[in-house]
Structures are given as C-alpha cells and as structure tokens.
PDB file of C-alpha atoms in Angstrom:
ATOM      1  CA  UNK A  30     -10.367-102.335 156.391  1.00 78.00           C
ATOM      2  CA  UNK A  31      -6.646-104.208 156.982  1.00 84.00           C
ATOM      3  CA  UNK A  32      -7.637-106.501 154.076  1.00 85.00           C
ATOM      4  CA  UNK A  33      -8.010-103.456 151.401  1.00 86.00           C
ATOM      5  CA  UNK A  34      -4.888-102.072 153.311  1.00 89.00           C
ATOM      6  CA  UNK A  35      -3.242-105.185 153.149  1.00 92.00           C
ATOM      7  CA  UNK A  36      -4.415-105.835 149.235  1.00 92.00           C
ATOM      8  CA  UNK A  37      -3.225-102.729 148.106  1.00 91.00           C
ATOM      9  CA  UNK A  38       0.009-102.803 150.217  1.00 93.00           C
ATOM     10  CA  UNK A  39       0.911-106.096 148.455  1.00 94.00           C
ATOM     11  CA  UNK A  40       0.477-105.389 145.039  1.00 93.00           C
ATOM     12  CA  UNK A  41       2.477-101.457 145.371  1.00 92.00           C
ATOM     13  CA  UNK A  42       5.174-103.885 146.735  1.00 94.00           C
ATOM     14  CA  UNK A  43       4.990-106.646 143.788  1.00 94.00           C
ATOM     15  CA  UNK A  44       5.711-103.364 141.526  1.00 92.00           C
ATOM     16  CA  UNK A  45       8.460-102.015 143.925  1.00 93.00           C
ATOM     17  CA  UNK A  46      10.365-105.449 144.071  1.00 93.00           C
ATOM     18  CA  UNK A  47      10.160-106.111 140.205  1.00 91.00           C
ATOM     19  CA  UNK A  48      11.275-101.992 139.579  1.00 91.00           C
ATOM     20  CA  UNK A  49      14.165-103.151 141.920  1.00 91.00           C
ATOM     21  CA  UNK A  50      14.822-106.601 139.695  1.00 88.00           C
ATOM     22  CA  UNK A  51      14.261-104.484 136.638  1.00 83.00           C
ATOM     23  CA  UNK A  52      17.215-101.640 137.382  1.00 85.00           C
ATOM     24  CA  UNK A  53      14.558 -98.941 138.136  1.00 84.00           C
ATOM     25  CA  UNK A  54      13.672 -99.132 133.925  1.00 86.00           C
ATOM     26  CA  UNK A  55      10.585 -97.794 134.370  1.00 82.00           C
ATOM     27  CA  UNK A  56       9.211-100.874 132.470  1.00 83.00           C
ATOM     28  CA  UNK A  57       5.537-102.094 134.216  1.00 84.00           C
ATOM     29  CA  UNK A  58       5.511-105.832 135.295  1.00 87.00           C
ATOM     30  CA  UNK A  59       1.745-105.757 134.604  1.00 87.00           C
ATOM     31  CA  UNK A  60       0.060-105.127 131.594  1.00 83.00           C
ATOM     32  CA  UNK A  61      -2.472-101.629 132.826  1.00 83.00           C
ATOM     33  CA  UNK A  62      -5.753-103.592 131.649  1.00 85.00           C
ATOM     34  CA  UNK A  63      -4.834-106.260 133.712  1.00 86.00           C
ATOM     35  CA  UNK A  64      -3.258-104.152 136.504  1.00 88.00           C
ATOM     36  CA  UNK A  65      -6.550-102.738 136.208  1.00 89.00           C
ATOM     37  CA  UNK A  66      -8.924-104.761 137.001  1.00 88.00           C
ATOM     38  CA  UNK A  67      -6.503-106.057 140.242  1.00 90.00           C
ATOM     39  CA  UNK A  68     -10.067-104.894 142.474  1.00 89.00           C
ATOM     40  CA  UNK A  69     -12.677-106.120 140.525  1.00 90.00           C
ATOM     41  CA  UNK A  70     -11.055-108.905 140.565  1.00 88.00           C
ATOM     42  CA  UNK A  71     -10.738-108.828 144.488  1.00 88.00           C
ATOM     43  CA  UNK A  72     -13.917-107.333 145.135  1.00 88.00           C
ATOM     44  CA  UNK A  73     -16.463-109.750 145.405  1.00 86.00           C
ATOM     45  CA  UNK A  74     -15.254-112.209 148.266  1.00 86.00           C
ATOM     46  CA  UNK A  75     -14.643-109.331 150.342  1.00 85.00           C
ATOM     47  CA  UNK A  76     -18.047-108.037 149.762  1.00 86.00           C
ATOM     48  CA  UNK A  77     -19.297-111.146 150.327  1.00 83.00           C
ATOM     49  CA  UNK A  78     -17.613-111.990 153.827  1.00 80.00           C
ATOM     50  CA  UNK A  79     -18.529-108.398 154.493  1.00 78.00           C
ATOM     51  CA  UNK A  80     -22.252-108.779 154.108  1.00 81.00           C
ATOM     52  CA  UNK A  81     -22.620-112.055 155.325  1.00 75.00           C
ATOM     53  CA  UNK A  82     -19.767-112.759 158.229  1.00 66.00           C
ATOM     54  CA  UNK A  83     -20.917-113.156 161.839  1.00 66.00           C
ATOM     55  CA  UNK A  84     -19.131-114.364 164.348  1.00 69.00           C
ATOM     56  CA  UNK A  85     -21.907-114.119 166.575  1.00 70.00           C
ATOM     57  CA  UNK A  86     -25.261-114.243 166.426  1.00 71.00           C
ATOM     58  CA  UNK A  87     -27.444-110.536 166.511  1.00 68.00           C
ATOM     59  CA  UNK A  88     -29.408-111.878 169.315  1.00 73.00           C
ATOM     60  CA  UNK A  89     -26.619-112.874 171.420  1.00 74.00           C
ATOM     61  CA  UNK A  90     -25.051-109.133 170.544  1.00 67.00           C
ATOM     62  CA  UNK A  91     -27.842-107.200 171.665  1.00 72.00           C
ATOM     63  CA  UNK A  92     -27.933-109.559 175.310  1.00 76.00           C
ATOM     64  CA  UNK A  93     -23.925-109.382 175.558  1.00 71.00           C
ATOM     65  CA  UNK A  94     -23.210-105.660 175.179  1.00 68.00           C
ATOM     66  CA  UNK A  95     -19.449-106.677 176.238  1.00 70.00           C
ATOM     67  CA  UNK A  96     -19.109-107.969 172.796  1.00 65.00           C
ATOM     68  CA  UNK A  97     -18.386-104.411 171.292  1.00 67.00           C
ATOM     69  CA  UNK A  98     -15.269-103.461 173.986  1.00 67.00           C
ATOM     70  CA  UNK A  99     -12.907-104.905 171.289  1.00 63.00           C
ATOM     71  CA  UNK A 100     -14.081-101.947 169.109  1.00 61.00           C
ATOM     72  CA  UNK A 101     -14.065 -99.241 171.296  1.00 65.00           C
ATOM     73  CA  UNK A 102     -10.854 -99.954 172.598  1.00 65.00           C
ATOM     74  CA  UNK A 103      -9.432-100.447 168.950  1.00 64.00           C
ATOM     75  CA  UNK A 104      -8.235-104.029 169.120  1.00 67.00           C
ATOM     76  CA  UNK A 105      -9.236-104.988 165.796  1.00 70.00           C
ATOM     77  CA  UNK A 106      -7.737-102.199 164.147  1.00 75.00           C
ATOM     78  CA  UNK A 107      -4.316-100.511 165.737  1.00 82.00           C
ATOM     79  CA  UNK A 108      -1.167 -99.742 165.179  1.00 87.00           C
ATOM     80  CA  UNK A 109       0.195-103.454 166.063  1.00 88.00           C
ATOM     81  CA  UNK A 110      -2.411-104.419 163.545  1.00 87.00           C
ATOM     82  CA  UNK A 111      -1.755-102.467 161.399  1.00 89.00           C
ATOM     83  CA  UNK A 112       2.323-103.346 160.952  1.00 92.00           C
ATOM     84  CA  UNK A 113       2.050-106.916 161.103  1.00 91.00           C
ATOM     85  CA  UNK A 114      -0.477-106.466 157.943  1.00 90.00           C
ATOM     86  CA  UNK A 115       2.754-104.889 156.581  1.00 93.00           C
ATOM     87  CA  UNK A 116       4.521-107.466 157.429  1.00 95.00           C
ATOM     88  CA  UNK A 117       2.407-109.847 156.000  1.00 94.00           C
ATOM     89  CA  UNK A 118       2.540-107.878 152.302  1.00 94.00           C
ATOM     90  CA  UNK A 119       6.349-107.530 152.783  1.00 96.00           C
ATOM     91  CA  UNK A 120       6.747-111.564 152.941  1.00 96.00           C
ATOM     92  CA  UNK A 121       3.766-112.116 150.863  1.00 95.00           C
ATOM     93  CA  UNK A 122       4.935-110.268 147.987  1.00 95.00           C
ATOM     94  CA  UNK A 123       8.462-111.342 148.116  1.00 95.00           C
ATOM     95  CA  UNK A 124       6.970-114.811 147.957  1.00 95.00           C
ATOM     96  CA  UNK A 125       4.744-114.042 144.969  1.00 94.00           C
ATOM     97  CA  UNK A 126       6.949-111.805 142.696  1.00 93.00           C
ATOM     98  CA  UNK A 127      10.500-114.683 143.383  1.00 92.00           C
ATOM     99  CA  UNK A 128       8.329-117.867 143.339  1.00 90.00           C
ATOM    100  CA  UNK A 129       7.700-117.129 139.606  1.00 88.00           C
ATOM    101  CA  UNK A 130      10.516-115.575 138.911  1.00 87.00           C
ATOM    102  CA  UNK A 131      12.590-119.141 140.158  1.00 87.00           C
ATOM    103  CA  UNK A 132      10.318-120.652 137.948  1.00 83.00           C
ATOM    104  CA  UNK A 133      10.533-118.855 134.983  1.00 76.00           C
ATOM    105  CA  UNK A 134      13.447-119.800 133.559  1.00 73.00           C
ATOM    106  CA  UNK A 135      12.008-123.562 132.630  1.00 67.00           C
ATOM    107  CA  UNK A 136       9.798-121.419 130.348  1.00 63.00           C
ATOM    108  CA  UNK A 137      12.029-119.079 129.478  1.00 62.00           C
ATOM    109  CA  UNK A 138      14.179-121.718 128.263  1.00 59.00           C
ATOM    110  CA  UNK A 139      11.212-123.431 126.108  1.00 61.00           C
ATOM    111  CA  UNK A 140      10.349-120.057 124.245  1.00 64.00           C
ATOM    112  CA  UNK A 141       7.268-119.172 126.161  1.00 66.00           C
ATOM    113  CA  UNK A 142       8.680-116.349 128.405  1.00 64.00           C
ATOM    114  CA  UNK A 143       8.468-113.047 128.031  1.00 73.00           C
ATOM    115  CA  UNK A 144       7.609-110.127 130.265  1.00 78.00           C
ATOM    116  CA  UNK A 145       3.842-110.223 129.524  1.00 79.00           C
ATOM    117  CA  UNK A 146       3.979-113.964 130.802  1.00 82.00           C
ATOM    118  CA  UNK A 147       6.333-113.059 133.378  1.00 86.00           C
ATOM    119  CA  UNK A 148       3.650-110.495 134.665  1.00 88.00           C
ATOM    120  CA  UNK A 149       0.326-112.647 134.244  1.00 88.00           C
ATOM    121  CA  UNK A 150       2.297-115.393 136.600  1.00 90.00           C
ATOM    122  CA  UNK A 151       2.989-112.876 139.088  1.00 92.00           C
ATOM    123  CA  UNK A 152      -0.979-111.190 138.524  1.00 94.00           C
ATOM    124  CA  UNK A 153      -2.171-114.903 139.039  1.00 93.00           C
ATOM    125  CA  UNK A 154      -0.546-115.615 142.108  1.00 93.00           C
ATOM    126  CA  UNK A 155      -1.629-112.335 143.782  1.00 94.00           C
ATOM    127  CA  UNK A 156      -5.094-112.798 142.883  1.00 93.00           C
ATOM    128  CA  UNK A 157      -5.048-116.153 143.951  1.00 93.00           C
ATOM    129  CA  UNK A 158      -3.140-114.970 147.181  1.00 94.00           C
ATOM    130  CA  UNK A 159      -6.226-112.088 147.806  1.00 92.00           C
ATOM    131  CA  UNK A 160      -8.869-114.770 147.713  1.00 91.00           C
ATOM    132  CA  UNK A 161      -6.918-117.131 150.216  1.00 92.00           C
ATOM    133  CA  UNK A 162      -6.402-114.141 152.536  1.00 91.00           C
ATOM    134  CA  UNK A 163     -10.282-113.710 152.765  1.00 88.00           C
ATOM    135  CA  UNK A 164     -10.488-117.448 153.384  1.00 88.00           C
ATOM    136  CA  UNK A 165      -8.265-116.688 156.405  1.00 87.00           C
ATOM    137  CA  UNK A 166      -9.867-113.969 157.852  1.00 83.00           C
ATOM    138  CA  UNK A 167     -13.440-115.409 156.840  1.00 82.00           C
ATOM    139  CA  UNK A 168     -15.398-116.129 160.536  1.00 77.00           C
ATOM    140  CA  UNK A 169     -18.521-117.725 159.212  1.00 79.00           C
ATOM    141  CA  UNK A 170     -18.867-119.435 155.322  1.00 81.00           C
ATOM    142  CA  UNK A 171     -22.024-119.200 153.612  1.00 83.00           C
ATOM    143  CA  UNK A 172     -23.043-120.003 150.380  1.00 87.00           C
ATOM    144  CA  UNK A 173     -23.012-116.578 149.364  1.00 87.00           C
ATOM    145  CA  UNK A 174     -19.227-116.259 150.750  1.00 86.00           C
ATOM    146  CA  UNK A 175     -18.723-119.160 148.555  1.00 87.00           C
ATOM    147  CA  UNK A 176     -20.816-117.317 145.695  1.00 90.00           C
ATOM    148  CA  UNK A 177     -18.690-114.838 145.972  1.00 89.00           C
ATOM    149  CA  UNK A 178     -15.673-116.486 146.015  1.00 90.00           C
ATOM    150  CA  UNK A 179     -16.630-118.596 143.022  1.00 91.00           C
ATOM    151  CA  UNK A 180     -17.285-115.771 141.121  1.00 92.00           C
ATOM    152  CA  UNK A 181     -14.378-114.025 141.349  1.00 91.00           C
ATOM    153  CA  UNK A 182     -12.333-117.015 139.989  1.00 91.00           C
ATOM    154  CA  UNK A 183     -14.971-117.273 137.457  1.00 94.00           C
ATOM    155  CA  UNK A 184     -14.116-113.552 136.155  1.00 92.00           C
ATOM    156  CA  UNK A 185     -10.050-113.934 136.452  1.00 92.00           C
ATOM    157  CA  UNK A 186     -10.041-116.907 134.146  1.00 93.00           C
ATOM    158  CA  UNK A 187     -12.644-115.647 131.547  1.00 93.00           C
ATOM    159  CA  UNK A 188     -10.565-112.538 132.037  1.00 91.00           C
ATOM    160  CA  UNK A 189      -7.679-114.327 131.019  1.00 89.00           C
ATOM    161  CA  UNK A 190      -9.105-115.778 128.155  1.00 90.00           C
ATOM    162  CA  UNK A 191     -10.644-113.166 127.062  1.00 88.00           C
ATOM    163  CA  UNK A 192      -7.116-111.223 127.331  1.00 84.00           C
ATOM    164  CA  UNK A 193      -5.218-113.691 125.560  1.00 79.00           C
ATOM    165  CA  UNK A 194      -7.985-113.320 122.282  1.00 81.00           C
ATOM    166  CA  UNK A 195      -7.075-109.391 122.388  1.00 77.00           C
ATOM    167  CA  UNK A 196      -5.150-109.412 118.937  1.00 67.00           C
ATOM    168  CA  UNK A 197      -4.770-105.381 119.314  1.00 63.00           C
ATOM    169  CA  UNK A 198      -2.772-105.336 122.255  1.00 60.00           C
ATOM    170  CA  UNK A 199       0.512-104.430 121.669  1.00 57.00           C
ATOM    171  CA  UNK A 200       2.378-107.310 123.685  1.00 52.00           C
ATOM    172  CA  UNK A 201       6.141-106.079 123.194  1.00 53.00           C
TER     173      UNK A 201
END
C-alpha cells in the first residue's frame, strides 16, 4: 500500500516541480502516452514481491501467532509511515526532475534537447527509481520477483523504442 502511495506521490510531485520550473505554463513535462503507461510500467515487480514475498515462513506463522501484533496495532502502516513516505517522494522527486535538468544543458547545447527529451529523461529516471524502491522494500527474492522485475525493464525499453518509431506523434 505505501509503495502505490509513495509511486503516485512521486510522480504528482515530478509534475508539480517542473509546472513550478515551467512558470505555471500549463505545458506537460511528459508526453500522455508515456505518462500513461507510468503503472504498467510499475506494475509487475510490485505484483511480483506481492505474490511471492515472505518474510517468514507459513508454518512458522501459524505456530507464532505473535507475528501478526505488528498489524493489528498498525505498525506497518500509520501516520509516521505514512509522512516519511512523503518525505521520501519530496527528496526523491527533487532528485529525479534537477538531476536531469543539471544535465541537460550538455545536450541542449549539442542540438538534442528539447522538452520531449527533457521529459523521457525525467520518465526514465522515475521508472528506474520505482523498480529500485521495490528492491528496497523486497524481504525475500525469487525468481519470479526477478521475473518480474526483468520484465518490466523489458517493456520500458521496447516501449521506448517503439515510441521513438511513432512518426504520427506530434513532438512540438
């Protein structure tokens, strides 16, 4: 739950900061197919640690009733919980939307820029930020949490690809 909290939270802020950069222009820092597809994208290595996660085993559970107190008393999910995940976001999407923006100007400078580039950079890092967040919060890896994360790289880059062949997008 604090990781679809925390997704969503980031990527609302990557808009907010970039509206704030951009003079409140109204002018969209990602392109809406790509904005898009931000949780298919995302979904698959949270499914993944989802199904398969444990951090103990179901025998051990059923002997050690004790082991569900940190539910009941909420201390997996709570208010302090819930603010340092905004917290995180806050810092995490400073870092993404200003790391590429500092960098931008080398391509900027060679003629590659432009706000569609500009945004894909920014799209890039977040996705690649999402999939290191369920690395962090990931208890047990399986092959099917690697699967999963696998795949979802898999899609982004033939996404990208695939995007970058789309002749009938208007880019400007």
């Amino acid at each position: 739950i604090t990781y679809v909290f925390y997704k969503n939270f980031t990527i609302t802020l990557t808009l907010l900061i970039y509206a704030c950069m951009a003079g409140i222009s109204g002018t969209s820092l990602y392109e809406s197919l790509m904005y898009n597809g931000f949780n298919f994208f995302t979904m698959f290595p949270i499914i993944g640690v989802g199904t398969m996660d444990q951090d103990v085993r179901a025998e051990t559970v059923e002997s050690f009733p004790v082991l569900y107190v940190s539910g009941r008393l909420s201390e997996d999910l709570n208010s302090g919980i819930i603010i340092e995940n905004i917290l995180t976001a806050i810092i995490h999407a400073i870092i993404v939307v200003f790391l590429p923006y500092l960098s931008y100007s080398g391509l900027d400078q060679a003629g590659i820029g432009g706000l569609s580039v500009f945004g894909t950079m920014v799209f890039s890092c977040l996705v690649f930020l999402m999939q290191y967040r369920v690395m962090l919060i990931t208890a047990t890896y399986t092959k099917y949490t690697a699967y999963a994360l696998l795949l979802s790289f898999f899609l982004y880059f033939l996404f990208l690809v695939c995007y970058g062949l789309m002749d009938f997008l208007n880019w400007e």
